[in-house]
Tab-separated table of C-alpha atoms and ligand atoms in Angstrom:
chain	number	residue	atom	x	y	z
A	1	UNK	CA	15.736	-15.701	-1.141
A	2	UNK	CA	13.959	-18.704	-2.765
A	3	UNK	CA	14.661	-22.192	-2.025
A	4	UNK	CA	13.292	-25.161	-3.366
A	5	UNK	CA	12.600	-29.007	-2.583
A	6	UNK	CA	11.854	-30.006	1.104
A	7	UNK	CA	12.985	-27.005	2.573
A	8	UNK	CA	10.141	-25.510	0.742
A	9	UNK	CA	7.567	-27.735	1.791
A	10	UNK	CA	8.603	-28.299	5.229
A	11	UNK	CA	8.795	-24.565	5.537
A	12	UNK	CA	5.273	-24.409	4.667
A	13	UNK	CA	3.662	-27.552	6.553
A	14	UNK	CA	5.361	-25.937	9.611
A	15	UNK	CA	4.067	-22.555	9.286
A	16	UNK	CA	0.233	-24.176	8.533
A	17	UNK	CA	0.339	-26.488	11.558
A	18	UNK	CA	1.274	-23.706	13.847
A	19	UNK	CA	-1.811	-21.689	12.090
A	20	UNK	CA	-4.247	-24.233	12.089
A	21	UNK	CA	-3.266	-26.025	15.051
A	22	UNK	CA	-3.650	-29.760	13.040
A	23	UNK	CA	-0.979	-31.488	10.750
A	24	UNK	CA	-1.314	-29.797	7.133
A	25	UNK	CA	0.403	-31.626	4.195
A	26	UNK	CA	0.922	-29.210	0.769
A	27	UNK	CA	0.380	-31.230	-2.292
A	28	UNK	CA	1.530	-28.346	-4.805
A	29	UNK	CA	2.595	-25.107	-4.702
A	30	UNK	CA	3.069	-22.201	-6.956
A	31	UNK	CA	5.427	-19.215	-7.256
A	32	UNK	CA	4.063	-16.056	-8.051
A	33	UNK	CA	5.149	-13.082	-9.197
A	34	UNK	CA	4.377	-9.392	-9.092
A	35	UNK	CA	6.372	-8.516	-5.436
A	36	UNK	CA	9.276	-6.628	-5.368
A	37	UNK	CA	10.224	-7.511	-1.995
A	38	UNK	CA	8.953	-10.617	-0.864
A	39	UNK	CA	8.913	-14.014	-2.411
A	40	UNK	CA	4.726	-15.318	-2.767
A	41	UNK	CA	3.129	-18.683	-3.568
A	42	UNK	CA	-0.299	-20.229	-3.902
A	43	UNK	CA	-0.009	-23.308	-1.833
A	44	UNK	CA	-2.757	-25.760	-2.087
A	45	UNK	CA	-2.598	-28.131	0.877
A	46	UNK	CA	-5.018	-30.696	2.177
A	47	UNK	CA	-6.478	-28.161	4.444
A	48	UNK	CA	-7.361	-25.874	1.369
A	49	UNK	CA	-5.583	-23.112	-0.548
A	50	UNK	CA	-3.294	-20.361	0.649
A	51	UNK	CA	-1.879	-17.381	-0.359
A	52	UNK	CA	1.717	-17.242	1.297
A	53	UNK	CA	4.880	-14.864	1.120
A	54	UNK	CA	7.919	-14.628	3.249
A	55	UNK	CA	11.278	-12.904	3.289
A	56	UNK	CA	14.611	-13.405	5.113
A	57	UNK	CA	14.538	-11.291	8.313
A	58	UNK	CA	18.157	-11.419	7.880
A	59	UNK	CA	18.137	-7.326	9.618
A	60	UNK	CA	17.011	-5.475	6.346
A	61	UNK	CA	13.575	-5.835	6.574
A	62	UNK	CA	11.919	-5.175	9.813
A	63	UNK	CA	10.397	-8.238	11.171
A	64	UNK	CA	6.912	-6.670	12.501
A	65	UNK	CA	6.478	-5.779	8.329
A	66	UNK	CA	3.644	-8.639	7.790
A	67	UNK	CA	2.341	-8.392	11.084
A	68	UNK	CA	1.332	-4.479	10.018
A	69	UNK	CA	0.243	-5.586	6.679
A	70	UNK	CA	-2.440	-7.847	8.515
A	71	UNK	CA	-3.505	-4.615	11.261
A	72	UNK	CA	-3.353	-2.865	8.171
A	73	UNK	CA	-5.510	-5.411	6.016
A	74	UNK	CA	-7.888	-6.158	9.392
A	75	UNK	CA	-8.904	-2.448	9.231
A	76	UNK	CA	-9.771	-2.448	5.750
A	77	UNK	CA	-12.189	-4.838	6.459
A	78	UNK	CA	-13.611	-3.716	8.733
A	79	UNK	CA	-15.033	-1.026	7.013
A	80	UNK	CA	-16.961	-3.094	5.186
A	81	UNK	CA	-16.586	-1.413	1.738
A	82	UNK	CA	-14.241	-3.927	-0.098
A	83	UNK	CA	-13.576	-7.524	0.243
A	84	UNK	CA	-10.471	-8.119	2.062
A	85	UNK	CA	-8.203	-11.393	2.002
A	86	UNK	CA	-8.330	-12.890	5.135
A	87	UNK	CA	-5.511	-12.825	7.366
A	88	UNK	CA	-4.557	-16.819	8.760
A	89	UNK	CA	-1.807	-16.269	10.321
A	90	UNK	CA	1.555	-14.294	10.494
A	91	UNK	CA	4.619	-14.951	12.364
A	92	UNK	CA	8.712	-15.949	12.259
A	93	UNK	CA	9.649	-19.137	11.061
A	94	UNK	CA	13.632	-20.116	11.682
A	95	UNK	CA	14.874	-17.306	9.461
A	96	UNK	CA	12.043	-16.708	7.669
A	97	UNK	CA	9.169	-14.129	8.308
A	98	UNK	CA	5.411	-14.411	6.636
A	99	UNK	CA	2.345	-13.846	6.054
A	100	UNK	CA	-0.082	-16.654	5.298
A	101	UNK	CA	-4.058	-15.102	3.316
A	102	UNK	CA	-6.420	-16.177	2.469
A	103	UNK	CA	-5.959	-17.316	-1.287
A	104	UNK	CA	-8.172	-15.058	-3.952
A	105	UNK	CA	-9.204	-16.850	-7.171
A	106	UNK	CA	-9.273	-14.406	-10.112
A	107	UNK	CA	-11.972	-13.676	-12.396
A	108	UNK	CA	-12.787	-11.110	-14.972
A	109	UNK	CA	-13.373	-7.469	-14.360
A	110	UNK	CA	-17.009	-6.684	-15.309
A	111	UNK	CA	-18.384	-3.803	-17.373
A	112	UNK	CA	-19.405	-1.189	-14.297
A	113	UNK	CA	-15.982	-2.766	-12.530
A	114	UNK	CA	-14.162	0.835	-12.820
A	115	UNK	CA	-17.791	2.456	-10.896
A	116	UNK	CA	-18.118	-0.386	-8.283
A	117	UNK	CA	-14.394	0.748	-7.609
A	118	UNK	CA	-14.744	3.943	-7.636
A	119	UNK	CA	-18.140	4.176	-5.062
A	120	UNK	CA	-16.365	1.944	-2.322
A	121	UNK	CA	-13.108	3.447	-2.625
A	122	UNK	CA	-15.492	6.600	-1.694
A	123	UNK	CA	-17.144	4.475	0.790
A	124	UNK	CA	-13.926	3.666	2.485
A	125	UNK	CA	-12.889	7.569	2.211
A	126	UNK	CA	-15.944	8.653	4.081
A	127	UNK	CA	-14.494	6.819	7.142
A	128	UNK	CA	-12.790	9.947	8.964
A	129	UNK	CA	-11.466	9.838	12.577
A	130	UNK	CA	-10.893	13.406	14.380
A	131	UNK	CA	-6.588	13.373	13.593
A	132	UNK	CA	-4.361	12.333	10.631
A	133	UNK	CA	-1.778	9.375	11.173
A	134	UNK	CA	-3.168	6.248	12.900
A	135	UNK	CA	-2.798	4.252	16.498
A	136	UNK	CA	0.082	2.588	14.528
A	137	UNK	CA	3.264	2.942	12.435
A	138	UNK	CA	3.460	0.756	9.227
A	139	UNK	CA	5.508	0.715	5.992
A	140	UNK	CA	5.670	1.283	2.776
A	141	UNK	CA	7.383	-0.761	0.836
A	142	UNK	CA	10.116	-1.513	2.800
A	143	UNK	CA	10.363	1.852	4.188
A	144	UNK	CA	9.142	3.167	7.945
A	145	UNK	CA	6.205	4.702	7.919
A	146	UNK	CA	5.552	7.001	11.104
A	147	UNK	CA	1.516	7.670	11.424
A	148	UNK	CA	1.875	10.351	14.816
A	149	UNK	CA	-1.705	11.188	15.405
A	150	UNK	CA	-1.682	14.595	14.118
A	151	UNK	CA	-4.575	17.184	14.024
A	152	UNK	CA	-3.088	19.711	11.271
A	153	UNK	CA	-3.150	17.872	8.116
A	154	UNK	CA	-0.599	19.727	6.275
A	155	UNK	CA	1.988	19.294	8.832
A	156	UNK	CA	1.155	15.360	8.481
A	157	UNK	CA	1.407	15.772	5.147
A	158	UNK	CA	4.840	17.214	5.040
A	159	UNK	CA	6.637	16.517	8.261
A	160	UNK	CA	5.665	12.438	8.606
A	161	UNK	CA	5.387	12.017	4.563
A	162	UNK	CA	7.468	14.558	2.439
A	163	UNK	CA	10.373	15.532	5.284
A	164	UNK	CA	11.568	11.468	5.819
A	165	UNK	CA	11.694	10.738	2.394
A	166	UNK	CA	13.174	13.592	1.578
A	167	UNK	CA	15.811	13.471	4.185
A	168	UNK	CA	16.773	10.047	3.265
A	169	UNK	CA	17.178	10.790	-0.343
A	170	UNK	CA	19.168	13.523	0.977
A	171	UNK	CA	21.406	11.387	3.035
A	172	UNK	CA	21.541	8.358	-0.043
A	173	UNK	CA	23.016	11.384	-1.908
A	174	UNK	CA	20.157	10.474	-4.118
A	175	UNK	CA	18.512	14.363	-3.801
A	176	UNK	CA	21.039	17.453	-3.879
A	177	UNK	CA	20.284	19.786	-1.258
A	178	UNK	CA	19.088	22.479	-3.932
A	179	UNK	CA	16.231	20.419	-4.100
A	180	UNK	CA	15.865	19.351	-0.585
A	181	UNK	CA	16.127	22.903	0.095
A	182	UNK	CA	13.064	23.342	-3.146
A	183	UNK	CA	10.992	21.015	-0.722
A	184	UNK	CA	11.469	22.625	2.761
A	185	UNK	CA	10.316	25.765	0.839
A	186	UNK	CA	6.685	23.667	0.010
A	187	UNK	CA	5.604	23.439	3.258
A	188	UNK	CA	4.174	27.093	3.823
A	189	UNK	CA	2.694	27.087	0.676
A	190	UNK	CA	0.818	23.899	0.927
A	191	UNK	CA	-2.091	25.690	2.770
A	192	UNK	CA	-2.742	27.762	-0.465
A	193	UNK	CA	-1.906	24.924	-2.688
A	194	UNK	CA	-4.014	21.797	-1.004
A	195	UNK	CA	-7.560	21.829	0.377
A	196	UNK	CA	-8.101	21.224	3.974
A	197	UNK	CA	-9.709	18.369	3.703
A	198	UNK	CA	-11.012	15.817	6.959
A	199	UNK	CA	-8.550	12.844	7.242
A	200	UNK	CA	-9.704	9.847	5.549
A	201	UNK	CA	-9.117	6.240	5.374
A	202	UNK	CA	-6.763	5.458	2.951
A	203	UNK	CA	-5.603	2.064	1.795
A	204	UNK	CA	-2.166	3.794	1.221
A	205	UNK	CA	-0.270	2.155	-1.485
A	206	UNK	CA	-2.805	2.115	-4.231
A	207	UNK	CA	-1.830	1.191	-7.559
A	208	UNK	CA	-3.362	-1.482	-10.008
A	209	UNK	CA	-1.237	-3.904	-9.192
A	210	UNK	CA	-2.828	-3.695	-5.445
A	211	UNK	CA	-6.349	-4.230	-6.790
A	212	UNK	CA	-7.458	-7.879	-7.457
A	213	UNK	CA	-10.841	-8.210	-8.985
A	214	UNK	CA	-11.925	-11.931	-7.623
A	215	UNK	CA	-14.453	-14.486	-9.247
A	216	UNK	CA	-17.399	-12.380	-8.273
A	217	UNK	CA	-16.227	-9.532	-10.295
A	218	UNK	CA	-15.681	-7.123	-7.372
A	219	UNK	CA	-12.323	-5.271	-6.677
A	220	UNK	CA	-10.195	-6.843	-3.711
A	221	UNK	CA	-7.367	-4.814	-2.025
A	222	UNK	CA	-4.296	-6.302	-0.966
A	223	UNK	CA	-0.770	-4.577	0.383
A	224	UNK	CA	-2.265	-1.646	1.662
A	225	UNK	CA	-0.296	0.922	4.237
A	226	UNK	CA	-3.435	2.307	5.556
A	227	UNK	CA	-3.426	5.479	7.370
A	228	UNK	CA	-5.782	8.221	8.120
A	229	UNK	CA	-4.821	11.147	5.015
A	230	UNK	CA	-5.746	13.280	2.770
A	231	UNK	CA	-8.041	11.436	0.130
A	232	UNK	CA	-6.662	13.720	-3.002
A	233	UNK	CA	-3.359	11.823	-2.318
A	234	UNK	CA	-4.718	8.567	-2.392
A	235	UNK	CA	-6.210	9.561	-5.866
A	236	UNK	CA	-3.566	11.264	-7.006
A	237	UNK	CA	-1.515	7.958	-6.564
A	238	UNK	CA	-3.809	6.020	-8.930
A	239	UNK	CA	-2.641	8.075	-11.469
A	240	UNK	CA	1.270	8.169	-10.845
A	241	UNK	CA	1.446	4.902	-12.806
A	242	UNK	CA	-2.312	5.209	-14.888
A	243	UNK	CA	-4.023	1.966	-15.125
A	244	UNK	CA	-7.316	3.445	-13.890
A	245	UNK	CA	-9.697	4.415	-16.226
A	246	UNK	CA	-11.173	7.573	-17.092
A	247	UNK	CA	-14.503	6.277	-15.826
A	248	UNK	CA	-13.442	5.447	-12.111
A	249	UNK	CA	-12.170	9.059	-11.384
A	250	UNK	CA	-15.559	9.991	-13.270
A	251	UNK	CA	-17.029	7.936	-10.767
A	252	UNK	CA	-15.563	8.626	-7.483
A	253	UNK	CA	-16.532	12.442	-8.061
A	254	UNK	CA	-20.184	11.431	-8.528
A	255	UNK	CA	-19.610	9.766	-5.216
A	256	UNK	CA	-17.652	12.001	-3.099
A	257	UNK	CA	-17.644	14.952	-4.986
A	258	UNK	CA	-13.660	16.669	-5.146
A	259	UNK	CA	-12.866	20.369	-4.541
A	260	UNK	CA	-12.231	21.444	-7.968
A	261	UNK	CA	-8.473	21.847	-9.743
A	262	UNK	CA	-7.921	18.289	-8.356
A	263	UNK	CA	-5.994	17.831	-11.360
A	264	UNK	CA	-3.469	20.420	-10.911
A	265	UNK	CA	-2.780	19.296	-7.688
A	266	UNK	CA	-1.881	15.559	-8.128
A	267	UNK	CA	1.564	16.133	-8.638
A	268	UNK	CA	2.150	17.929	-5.342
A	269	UNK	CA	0.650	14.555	-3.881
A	270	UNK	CA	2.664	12.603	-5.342
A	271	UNK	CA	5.869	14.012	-4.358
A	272	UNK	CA	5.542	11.358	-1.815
A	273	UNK	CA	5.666	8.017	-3.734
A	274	UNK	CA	8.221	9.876	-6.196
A	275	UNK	CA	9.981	10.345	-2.855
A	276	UNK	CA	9.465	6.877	-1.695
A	277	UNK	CA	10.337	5.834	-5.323
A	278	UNK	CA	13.799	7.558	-5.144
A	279	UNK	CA	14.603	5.572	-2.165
A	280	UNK	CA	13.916	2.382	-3.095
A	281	UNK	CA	14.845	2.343	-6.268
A	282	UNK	CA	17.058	4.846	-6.848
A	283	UNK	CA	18.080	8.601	-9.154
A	284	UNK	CA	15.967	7.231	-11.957
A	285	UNK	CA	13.093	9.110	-10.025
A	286	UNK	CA	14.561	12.103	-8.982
A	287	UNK	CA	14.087	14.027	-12.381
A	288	UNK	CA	10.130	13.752	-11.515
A	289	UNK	CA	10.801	14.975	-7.704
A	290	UNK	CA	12.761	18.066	-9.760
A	291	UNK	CA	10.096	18.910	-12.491
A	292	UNK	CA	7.651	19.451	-9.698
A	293	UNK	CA	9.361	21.302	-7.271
A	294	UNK	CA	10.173	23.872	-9.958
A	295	UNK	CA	6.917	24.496	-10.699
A	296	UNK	CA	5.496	25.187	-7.145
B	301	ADP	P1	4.696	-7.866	-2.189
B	301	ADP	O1	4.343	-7.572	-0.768
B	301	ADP	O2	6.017	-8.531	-2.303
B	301	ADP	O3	4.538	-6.669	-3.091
B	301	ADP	P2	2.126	-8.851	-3.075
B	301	ADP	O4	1.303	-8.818	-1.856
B	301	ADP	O5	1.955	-7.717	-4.036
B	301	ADP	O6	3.657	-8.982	-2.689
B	301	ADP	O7	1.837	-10.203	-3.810
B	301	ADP	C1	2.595	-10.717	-4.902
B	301	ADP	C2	1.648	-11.263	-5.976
B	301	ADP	O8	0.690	-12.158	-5.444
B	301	ADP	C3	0.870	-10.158	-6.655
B	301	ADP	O9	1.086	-10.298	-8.042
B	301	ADP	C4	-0.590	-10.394	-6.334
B	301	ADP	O10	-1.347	-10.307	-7.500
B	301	ADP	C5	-0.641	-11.804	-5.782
B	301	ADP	N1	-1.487	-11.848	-4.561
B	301	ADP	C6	-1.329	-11.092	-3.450
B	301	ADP	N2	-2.190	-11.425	-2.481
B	301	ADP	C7	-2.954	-12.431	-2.987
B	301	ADP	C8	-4.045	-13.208	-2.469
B	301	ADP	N3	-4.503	-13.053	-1.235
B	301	ADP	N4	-4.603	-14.146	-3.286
B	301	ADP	C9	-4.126	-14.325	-4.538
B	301	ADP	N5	-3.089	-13.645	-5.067
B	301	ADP	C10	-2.511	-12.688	-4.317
C-alpha cells in the first residue's frame, strides 16, 4: 500500500492543487503510524501542514469510506463541544482514495484533562434527535455500518448493531451457531437488561487512540462513526480497551448523571465492538463474545 519517491510526492501535490485550487509543492513528509487500515502522513507543504491518509480502492474498501469520515467529523463539530480537525478535502486520486485534515500539533494532557473530557463528551451526549440511526450509513472500521432511522432503541441496538456482526461472524465461520443462536436469544431480554435511554450523539468508535489532546491541552476527536445511540455504549466502549481514567467516568456522571448498575451492563454493550472485533480480526475475539453470552 505504501510507495515512496515521486510517486509519493506527486500523489500529494496533485491531491492539494485540486483542494486548494493553486499549485502546492510538499517539502517533507512524514509517515505515521497508529491506523490499521489506511496508510497516514503529516505533509508539510508550502501552503502549510496537512494531515493526509489514503488507501487503494482496489474493491475492498468502499470508496465513499473518507467521504463519511468527513460527514461524520463535520457533525461533530458542529456541536460545538470538542475541537474537530478540519476537513480540506476528500476525494479519488488514480487508484488511490483520501482524506486530506487539517494537521493537529500535539501537546501535553493537563491535570483536569480526564474532567474537560468527560463534561464535553456529556455535552456532545445531550445532543438527542427524536430516532436512533442517522440520515446516513457509515463504517466502522472497514465494516458497513447501516444507521435506519429507528424509533425503538433496542431494536437499533440489536437488529442494525448486534444481528450484522453477528451474522457475518456466522458466515466467516468465525461464531458457531450455538452462539449465534446465544445472541438471537438477547434480544427480548435487552428491555430488562438496558435502560431506555433517548438516542444520543455518539462519536462511535471511541477508544484512546481516537482522542488527540492538541497544544492547548484540550481533547480532539478524530475517526469517529457517529450515529445517534445509546450513550451507555459509547461508555462502555472506553472501557473495552481501558486507557481512561477512573476520574473521567467519575466525571461524566457528575455531568450527565447514569442510571445506576452501569457497570454491570458494559459488557452487554460491548458485544458490538467484540463483534466487530471478530470480524476484522478474527477467533482471537470470540472467547469474549462467549463469556458474555453465557452469562445473560
Ligand atoms: P485510520 O483511519 O487508519 O485508523 P487514523 O485516523 O487513526 O487512521 O490516523 C492514524 C494516525 O494519525 C493516528 O495515530 C493518529 O494519532 C494520527 N492522526 C489522525 N488524525 C490526525 C490529525 N488530524 N492530525 C494529526 N495526527 C492525526
Amino acid at each position: 500500500m505504501e510507495f515512496w519517491g515521486n510517486e509519493q510526492f506527486t500523489f500529494f501535490e496533485s491531491i492539494l492543487f485540486s483542494a486548494l485550487g493553486k499549485p502546492v509543492d510538499v517539502l517533507e513528509t512524514q509517515f505515521l503510524s497508529g491506523g490499521n487500515i489506511n496508510t497516514a502522513a503529516r505533509v508539510f507543504s508550502t501552503e502549510g501542514v496537512f494531515f493526509i491518509k489514503w488507501n487503494q480502492s482496489d474493491g475492498h474498501l468502499e470508496q465513499d469510506m473518507f467521504e463519511t469520515e468527513a460527514r461524520g467529523l463535520d457533525l461533530l463539530r458542529q456541536t460545538h463541544t470538542f475541537p474537530i480537525p478540519e476537513v480540506i478535502s476528500f476525494g479519488q486520486f488514480q487508484d488511490k482514495s483520501y482524506l486530506i485534515l487539517e494537521y493537529i500539533d500535539f501537546g501535553k494532557r493537563p491535570k483536569n484533562y480526564w474532567e474537560t473530557l468527560a463534561q464535553r463528551l456529556a455535552s456532545l451526549h445531550a445532543h438527542t434527535q427524536p430516532q436512533f440511526g442517522l440520515h446516513f450509513d457509515n463504517y466502522i472500521g472497514s465494516l458497513t455500518q447501516a444507521n435506519p432511522l429507528t424509533h425503538n432503541g433496542y431494536d437499533f441496538f440489536f437488529e442494525q448493531r448486534l444481528l450484522p456482526q453477528a451474522g457475518l461472524a456466522l458466515y466467516k465461520e468465525l461464531l458457531s451457531k450455538q452462539t449465534y443462536d446465544a445472541l438471537l436469544r438477547l434480544r427480548n431480554q435487552l428491555p430488562n437488561l438496558l435502560p431506555n435511554e433517548q438516542p444520543a450523539l455518539l462519536h462511535g468508535d471511541l477508544w484512546s487512540g481516537n482522542v488527540l489532546v492538541n497544544e492547548d491541552g484540550f481533547p480532539v476527536l478524530i475517526d469517529p462513526a457517529v450515529y445517534y445511540g445509546f450513550r451507555e455504549a459509547e461508555l462502555a466502549f472506553t472501557k473495552l480497551f481501558a486507557g481512561f481514567d477512573e476520574r473521567f467516568y467519575d466525571a461524566y456522571d457528575e455531568a450527565f448523571p447514569l442510571v445506576s448498575g452501569f457497570n454491570e451492563r458494559v459488557a452487554i454493550y460491548n458485544l458490538y465492538p467484540l463483534l466487530v472485533h471478530v470480524n476484522l480480526f478474527g477467533s482471537g475475539y470470540v472467547s469474549g463474545v462467549e463469556r458474555i453470552l453465557k452469562q445473560f
